[in-house]
Coordinates of C-alpha atoms in Angstrom, one line a residue:
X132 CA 46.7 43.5 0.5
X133 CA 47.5 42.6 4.3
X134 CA 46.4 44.8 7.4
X135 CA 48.7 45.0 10.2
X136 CA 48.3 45.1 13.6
X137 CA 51.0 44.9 15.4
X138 CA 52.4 41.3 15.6
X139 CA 51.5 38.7 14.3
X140 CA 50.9 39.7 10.5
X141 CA 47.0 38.4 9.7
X142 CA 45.8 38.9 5.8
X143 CA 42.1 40.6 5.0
X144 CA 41.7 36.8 3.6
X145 CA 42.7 34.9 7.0
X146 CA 40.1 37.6 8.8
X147 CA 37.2 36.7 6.1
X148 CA 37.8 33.1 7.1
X149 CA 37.5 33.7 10.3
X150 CA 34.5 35.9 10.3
X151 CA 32.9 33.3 8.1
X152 CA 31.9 31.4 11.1
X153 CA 29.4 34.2 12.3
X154 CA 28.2 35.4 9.1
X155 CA 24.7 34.2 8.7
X156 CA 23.6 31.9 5.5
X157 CA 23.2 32.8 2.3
X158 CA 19.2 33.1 1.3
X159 CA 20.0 30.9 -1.0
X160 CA 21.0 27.0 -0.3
X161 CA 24.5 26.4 -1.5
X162 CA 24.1 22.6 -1.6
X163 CA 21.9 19.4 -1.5
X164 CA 22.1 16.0 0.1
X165 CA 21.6 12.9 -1.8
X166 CA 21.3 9.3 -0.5
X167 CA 23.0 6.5 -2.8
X168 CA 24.2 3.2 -2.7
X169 CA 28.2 2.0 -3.1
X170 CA 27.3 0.3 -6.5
X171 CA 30.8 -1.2 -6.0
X172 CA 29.8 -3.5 -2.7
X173 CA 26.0 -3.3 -2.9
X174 CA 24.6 -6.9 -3.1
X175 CA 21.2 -6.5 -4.1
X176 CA 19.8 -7.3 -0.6
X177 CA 17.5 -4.0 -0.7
X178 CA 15.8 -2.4 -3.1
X179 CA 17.3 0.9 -4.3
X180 CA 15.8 2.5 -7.6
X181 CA 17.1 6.0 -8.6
X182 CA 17.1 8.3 -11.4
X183 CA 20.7 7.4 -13.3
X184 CA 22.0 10.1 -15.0
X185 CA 22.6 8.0 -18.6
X186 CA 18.5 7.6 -18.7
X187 CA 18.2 10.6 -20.2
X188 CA 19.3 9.2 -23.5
X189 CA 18.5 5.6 -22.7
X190 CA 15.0 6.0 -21.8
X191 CA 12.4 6.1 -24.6
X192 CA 10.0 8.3 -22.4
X193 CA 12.6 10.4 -20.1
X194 CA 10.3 12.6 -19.0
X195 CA 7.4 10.1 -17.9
X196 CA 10.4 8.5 -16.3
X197 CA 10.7 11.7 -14.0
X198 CA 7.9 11.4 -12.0
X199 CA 8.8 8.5 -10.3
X200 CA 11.5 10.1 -8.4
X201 CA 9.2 12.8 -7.1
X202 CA 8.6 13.4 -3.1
X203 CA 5.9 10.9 -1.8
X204 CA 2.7 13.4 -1.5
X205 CA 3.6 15.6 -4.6
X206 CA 2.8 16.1 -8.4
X207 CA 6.1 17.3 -9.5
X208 CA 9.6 17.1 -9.6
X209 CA 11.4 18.5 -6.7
X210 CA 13.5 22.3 -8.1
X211 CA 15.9 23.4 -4.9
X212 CA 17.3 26.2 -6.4
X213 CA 15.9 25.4 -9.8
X214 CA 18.2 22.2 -9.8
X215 CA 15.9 18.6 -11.0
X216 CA 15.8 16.9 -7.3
X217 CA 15.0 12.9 -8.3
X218 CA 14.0 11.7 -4.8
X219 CA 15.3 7.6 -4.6
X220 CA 13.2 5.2 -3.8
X221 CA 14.4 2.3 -1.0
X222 CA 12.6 -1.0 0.3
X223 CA 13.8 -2.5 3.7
X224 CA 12.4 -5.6 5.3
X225 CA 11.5 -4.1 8.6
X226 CA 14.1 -3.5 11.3
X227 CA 16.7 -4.9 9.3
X228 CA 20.2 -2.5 9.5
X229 CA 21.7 -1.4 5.7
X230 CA 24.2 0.6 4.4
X231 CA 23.5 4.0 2.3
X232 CA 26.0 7.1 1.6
X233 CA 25.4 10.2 2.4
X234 CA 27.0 12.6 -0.5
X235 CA 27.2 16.6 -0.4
X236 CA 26.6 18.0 -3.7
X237 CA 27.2 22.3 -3.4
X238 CA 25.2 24.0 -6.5
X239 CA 27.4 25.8 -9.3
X240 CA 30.0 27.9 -7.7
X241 CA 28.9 27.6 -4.1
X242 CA 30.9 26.8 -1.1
X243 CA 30.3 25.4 2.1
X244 CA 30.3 27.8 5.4
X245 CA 31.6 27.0 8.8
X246 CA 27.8 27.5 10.1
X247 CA 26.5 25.0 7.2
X248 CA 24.4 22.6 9.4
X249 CA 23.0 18.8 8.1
X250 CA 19.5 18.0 10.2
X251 CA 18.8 14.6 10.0
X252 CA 15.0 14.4 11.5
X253 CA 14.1 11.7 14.2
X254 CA 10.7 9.6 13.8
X255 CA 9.6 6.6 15.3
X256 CA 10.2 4.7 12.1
X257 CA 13.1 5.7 10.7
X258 CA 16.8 5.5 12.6
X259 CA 19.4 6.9 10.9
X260 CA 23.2 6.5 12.7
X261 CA 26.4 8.6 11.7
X262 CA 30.0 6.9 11.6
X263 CA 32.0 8.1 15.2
X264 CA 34.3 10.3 13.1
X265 CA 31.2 13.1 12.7
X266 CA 30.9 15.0 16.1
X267 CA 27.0 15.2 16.1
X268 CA 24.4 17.1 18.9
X269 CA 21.0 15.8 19.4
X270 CA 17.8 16.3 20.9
X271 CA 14.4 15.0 20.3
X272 CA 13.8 16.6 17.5
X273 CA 16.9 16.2 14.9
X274 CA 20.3 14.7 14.8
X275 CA 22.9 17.6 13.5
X276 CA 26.3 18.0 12.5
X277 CA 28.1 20.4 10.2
X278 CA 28.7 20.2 6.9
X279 CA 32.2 20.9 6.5
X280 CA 33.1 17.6 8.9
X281 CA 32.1 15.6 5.8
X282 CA 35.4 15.2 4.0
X283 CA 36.2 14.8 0.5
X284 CA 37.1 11.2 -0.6
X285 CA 38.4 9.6 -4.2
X286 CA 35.8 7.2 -5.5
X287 CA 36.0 4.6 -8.4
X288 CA 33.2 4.2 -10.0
X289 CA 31.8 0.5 -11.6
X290 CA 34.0 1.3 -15.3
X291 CA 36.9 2.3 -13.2
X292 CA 36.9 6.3 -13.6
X293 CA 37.8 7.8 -10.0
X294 CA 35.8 11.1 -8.8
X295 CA 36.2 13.0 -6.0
X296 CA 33.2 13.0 -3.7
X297 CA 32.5 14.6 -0.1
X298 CA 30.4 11.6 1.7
X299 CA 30.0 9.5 4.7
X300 CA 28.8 6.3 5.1
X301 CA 25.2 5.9 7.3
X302 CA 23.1 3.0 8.4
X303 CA 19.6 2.8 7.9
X304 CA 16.8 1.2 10.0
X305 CA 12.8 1.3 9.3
X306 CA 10.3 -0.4 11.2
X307 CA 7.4 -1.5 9.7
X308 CA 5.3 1.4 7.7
X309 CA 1.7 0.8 6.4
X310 CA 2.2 3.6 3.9
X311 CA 5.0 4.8 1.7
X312 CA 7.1 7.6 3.4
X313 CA 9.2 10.7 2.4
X314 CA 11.5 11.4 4.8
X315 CA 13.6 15.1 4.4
X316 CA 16.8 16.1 5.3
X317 CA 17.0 19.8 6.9
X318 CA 20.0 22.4 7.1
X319 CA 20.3 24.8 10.0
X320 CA 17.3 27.3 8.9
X321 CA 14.5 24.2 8.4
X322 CA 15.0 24.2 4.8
X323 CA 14.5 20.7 2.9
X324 CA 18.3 20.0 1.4
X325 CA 17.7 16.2 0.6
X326 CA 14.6 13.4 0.0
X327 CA 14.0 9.8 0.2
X328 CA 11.2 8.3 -0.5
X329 CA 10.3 5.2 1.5
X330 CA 8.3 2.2 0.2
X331 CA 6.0 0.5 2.5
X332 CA 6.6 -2.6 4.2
X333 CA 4.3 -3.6 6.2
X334 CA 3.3 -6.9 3.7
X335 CA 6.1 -9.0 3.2
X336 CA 4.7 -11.5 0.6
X337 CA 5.2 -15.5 0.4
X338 CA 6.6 -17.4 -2.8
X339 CA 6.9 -21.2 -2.6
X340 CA 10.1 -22.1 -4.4
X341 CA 10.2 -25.6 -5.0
X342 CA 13.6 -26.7 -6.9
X343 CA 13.6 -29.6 -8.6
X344 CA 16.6 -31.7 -10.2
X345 CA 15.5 -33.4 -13.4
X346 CA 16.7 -36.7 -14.6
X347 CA 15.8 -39.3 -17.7
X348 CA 15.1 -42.8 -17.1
X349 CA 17.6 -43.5 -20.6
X350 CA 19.0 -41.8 -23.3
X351 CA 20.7 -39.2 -21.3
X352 CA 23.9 -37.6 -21.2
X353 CA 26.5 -39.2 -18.4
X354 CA 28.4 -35.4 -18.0
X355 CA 25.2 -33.9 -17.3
X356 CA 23.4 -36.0 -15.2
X357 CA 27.0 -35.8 -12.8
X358 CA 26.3 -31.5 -13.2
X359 CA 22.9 -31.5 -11.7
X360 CA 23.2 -34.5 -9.4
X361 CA 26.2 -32.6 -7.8
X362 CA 24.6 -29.5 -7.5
X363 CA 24.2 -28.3 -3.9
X364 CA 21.4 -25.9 -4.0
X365 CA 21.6 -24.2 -0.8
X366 CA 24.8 -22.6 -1.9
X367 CA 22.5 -20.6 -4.3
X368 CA 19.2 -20.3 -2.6
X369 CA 20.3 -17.4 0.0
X370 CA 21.7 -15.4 -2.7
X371 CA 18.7 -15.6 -5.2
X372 CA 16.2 -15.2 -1.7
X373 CA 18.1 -11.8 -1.0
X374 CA 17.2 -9.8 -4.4
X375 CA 13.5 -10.9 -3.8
X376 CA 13.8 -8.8 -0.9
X377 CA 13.9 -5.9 -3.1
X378 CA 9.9 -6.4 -3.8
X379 CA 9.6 -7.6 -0.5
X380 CA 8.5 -11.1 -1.2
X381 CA 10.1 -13.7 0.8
X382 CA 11.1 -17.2 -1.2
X383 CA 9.7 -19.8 0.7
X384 CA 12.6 -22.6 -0.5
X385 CA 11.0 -25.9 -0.3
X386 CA 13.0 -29.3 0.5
X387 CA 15.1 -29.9 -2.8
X388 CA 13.1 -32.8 -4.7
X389 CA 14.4 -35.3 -7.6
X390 CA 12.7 -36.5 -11.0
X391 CA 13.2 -38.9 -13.3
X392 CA 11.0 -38.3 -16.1
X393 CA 9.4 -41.7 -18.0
X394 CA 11.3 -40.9 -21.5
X395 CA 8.8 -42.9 -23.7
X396 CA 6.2 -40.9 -22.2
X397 CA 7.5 -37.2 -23.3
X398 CA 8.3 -38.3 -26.7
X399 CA 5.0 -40.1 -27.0
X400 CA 3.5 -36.7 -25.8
X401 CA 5.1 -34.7 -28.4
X402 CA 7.5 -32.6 -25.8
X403 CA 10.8 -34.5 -26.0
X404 CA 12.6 -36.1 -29.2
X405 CA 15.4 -38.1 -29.6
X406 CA 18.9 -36.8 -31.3
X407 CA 22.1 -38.6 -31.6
X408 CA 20.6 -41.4 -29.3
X409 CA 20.3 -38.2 -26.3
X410 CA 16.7 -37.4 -24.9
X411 CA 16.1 -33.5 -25.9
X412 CA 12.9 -30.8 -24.7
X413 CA 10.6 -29.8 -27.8
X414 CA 10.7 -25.7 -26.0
X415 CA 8.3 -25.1 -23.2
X416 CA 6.2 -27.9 -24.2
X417 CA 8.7 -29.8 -21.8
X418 CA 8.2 -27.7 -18.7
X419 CA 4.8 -27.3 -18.8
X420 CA 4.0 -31.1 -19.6
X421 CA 6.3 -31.4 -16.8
X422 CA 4.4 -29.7 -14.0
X423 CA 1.1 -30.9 -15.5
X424 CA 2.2 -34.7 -14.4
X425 CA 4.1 -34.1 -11.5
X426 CA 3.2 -31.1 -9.5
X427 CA -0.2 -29.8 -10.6
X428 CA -2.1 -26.9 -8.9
X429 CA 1.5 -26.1 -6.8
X430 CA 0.6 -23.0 -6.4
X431 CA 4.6 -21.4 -6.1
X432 CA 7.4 -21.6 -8.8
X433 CA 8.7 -24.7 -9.6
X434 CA 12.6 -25.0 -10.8
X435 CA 13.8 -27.8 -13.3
X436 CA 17.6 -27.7 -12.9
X437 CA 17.0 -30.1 -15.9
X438 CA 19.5 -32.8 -17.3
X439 CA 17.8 -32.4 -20.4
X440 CA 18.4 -29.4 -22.6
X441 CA 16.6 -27.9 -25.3
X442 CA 16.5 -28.6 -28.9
X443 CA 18.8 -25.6 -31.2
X444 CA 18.8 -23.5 -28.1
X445 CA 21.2 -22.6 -25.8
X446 CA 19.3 -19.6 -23.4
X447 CA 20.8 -19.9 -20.4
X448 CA 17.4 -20.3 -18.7
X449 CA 13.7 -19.6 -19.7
X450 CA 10.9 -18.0 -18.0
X451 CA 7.4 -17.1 -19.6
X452 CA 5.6 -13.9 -18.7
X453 CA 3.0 -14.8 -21.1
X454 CA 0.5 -16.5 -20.6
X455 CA 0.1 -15.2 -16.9
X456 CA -0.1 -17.9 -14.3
X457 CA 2.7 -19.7 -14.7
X458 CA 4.1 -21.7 -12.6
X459 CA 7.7 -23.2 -13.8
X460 CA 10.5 -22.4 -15.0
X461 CA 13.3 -24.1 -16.8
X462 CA 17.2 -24.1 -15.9
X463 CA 19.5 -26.4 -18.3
X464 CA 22.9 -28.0 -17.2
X465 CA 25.2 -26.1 -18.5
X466 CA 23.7 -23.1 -16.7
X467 CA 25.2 -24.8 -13.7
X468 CA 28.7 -25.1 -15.0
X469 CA 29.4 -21.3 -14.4
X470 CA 30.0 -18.8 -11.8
X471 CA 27.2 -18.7 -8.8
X472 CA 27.2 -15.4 -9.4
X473 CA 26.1 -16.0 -13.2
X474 CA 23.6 -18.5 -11.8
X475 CA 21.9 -16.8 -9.3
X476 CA 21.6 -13.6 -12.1
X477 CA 19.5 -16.3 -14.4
X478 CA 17.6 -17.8 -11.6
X479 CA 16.3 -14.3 -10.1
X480 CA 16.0 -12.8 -13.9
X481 CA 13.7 -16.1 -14.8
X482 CA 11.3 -15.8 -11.7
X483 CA 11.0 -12.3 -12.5
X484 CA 9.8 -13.5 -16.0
X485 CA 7.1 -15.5 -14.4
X486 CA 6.4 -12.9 -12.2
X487 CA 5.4 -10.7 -14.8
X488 CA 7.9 -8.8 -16.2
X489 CA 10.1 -9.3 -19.8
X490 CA 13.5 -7.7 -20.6
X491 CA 13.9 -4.0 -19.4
X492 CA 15.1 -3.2 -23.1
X493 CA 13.8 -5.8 -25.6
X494 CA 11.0 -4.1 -27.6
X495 CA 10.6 -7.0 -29.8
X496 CA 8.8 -9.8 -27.5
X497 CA 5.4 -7.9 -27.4
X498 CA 4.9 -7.8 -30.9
X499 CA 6.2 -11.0 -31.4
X500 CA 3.7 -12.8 -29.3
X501 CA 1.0 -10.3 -30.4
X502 CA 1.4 -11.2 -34.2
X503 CA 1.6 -15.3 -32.4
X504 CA -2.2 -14.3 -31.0
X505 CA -3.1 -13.2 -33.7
X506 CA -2.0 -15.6 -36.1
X507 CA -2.8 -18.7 -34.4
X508 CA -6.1 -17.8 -33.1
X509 CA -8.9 -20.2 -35.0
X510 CA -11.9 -18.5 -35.1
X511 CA -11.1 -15.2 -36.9
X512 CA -10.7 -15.5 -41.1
X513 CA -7.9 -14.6 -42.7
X514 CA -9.1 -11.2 -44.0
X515 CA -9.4 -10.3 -40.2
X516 CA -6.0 -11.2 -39.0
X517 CA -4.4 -9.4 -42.4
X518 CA -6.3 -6.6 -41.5
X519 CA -5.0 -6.9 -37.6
X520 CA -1.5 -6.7 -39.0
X521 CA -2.3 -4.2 -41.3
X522 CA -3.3 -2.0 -37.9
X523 CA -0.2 -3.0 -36.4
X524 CA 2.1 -1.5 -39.2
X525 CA -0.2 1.5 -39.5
X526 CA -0.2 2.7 -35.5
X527 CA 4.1 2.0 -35.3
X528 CA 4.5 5.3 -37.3
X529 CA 2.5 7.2 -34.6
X530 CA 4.1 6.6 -31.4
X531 CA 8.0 7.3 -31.3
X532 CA 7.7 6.1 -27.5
X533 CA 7.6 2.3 -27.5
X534 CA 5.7 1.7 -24.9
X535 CA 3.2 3.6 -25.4
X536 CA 3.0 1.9 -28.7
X537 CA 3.0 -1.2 -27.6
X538 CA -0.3 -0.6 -25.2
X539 CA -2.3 1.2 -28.0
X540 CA -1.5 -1.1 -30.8
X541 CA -2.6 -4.0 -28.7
X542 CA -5.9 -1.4 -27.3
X543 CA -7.1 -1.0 -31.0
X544 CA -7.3 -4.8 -31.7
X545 CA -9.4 -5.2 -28.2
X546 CA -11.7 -2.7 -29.4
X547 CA -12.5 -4.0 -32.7
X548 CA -16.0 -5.0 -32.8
X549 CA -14.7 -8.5 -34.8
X550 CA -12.2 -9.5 -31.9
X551 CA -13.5 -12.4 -30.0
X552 CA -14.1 -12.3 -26.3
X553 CA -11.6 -15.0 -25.9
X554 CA -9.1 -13.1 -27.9
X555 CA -10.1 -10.1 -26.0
X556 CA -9.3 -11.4 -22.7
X557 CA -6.1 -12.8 -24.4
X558 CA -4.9 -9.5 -25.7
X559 CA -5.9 -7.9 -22.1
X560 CA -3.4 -10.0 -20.3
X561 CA -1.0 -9.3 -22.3
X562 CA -1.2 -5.4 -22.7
X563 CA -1.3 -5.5 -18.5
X564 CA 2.4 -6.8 -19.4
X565 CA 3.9 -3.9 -21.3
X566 CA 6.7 -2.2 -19.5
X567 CA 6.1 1.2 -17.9
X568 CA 9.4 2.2 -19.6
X569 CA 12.1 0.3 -21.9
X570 CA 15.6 1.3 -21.7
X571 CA 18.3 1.1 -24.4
X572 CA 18.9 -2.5 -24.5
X573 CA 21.7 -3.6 -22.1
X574 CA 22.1 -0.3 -21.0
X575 CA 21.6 -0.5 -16.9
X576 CA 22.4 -2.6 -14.6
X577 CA 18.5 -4.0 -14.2
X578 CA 18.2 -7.5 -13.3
X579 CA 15.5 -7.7 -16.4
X580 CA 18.4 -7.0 -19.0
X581 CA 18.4 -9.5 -21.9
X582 CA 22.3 -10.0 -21.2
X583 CA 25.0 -8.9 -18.7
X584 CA 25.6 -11.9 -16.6
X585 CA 26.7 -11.5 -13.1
X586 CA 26.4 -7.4 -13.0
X587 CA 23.1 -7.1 -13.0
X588 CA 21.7 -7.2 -9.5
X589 CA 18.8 -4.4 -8.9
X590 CA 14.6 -3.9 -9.9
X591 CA 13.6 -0.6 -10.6
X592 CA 10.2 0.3 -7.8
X593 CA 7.6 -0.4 -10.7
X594 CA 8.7 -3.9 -11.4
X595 CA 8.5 -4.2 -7.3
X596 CA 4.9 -2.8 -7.8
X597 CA 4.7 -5.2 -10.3
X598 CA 5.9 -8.6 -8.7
X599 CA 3.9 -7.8 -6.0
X600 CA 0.9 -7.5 -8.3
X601 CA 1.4 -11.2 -9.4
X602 CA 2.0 -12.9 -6.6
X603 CA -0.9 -11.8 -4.8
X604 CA -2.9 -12.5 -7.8
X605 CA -1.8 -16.0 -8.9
X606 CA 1.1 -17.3 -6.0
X607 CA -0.6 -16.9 -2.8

């Protein structure tokens, strides 16, 4: 049906459009604000942690794993609208400029309006600038523009499948903040439309990294002392001190040092034997015998890019979370024959093992070196430790949630009145190393997963916690 007056011909349709523009908003909010990251160009050089949408069959305790991504300063998760709000957490070194999008989601068959305004609130920590295609007003209080002048865009996405999204890219500057922050986004009536939680980083935390190229006095392999000999480190050491400032700690990259290990000795010691005439480690017997003669009580991480490899076992690298307070770490030579990429994915995953944390979705290691505790451990008769495993078998058909498995099995056994101090304090450390949550193995893109090479390049905000945890404890 069209109305006519006179000429030009103008529909009831082109009037409602027009009129839209005065027509106040709808009680209701018709859409949300998110901040993410362009997983396509993101390199890992903040943190970024944020509720993915395939957790919620990954995750063995999805709705534990909810309350991280709450507002800083509440108990729940955030309902606009009765919509789940997960509120992403970021950590920026202070005063340093990144890179975040700013994506308008509307809620079921919403639209936007022509008065749909996007209030970005000013405070003395946090600047927030807008690309020059948004016309913006501002005044002390806000920065605003309108909705509608953020335009819809095709997006691939990491596996290739293109979306449509309505987004612009903003930059991002905090100073320094001595508490965690939740900053809210505002539309044009003060109503909260979008959340990010801010971690605090006012304590930017020192790791000595000390890299060290390892070499045998005989017996060794030609190829591979030419692989680590021609290894230029510093083309690596940027890239692996950039994800560390996701838990804020800054690697402290000492001057590149060279070994060559007395091969009698580590064979007389137990830690080395001889196959085929070539010099090979007996597992981390090596490393730590290694540290032990040549850089005891270093108090950082040292590195063995190590022209010796392992006997029947071709890791990639290895790091121990268990026992705590270790302080090497142990990179063979053909790890250096690949991609830097691939290299600085091992390097960053192994110091995160000796920083405390094991693979995001293994839940076979705990056990493992529980039943090793137990096993091994003199002063305890057999009829105990049978019974201790016996306990162990018993308590898995209890918990369906792993972790929480994990933490009570390992709880019973410290509170048996026959477990040994020692033991105790054994058992202790390692139940302070159960993950908060395990995902479905290789499911994310966590730098923690037991495999996925070069794609893996962020830590979720609980490992942060947890990094942090150790260095200040047994690094500093």
């Amino acid at each position: 049906m069209s109305i006519i007056f006179g000429k030009p011909r103008f529909s009831l349709e082109d009037f409602e459009r027009e009129m839209e523009e005065f027509l106040p908003a709808p009680d209701d909010i018709n859409f949300l604000v998110y901040f993410e990251i362009d997983e396509n160009n993101y390199d890992g050089s903040f943190g970024f942690d944020w509720m993915r949408d395939e957790y919620k069959n990954s995750c063995d305790n999805y709705e534990e794993l909810k309350k991280e991504y709450i507002p800083i300063g509440n108990n729940n998760v955030w309902t606009p609208n009765n919509e789940e709000y997960f509120v992403p957490w970021i950590s920026v070194i202070p005063n340093k400029t990144i890179q975040l999008k700013l994506k308008i989601k509307l809620l079921g068959d919403k639209k936007l309006h022509k008065n749909d305004l996007i209030r970005l609130p000013k405070n003395d920590a946090i600047h927030i600038d807008l690309p020059d295609s948004i016309k913006k007003k501002e005044n002390g209080e806000y920065i605003e523009f309108k909705a509608k002048d953020v335009e819809e865009k095709k997006v691939t996405l990491p596996d290739t499948t293109q979306i449509i999204e309505r987004f612009i890219d903003i930059e991002i500057n905090c100073k320094e903040i001595n508490k965690d922050m939740l900053y809210s986004v505002k539309d044009q009536t003060g109503r909260d439309i979008g959340k990010l939680n801010f971690f605090r980083n006012n304590e930017i935390l020192k790791l000595d990294i000390q890299f060290v190229k390892v070499y045998a006095d005989k017996d060794y392999d030609e190829n591979k002392n030419k692989l680590v000999k021609d290894f230029n480190f510093n083309s690596i050491k940027n890239r692996i001190k950039d994800r560390y400032n996701q838990p804020l700690i800054n690697l402290n990259f000492l001057e590149l040092r060279e070994e060559t290990i007395d091969t009698d000795k580590f064979i007389e010691n137990n830690v080395a034997i001889l196959i085929n005439g070539k010099i090979k480690s007996k597992g981390n017997v090596f490393e730590k015998f290694f540290y032990n003669e040549y850089y005891n009580n270093f108090k950082g991480i040292v590195i063995l890019l190590s022209t010796v490899e392992r006997h029947n076992d071709l890791g990639a690298g290895y790091g121990a979370p268990y026992p705590l307070d270790v302080h090497y770490l142990f990179i063979p030579s053909s790890s250096i024959d690949i991609s830097l990429e691939y290299l600085t994915t091992i390097i960053t995953h192994e110091i995160g093992h000796i920083l405390g944390l094991y693979h995001s979705g293994d839940d076979i290691y705990y056990m493992k070196v529980l039943k090793d505790i137990i096993n091994n451990y003199r002063n305890i008769s057999d009829n105990i430790k049978e019974d201790f495993r016996n306990k162990i078998i018993q308590l898995e058909q209890q918990y369906s949630i792993r972790t929480e498995y994990y933490k009570n099995v390992i709880q019973a056994i410290i509170e048996d009145n026959r477990t040994p101090n020692l033991l105790k304090k054994w058992l202790i450390n390692l139940k302070s190393l159960c993950p908060k949550f395990l995902v479905r193995l290789n499911s994310t893109r966590n730098i923690m997963e037991a495999t996925g090479g070069e794609n893996l390049i962020s830590f979720w905000k609980w490992q942060w916690e947890k990094m942090r945890d150790e260095v200040k404890e047994f690094y500093n």
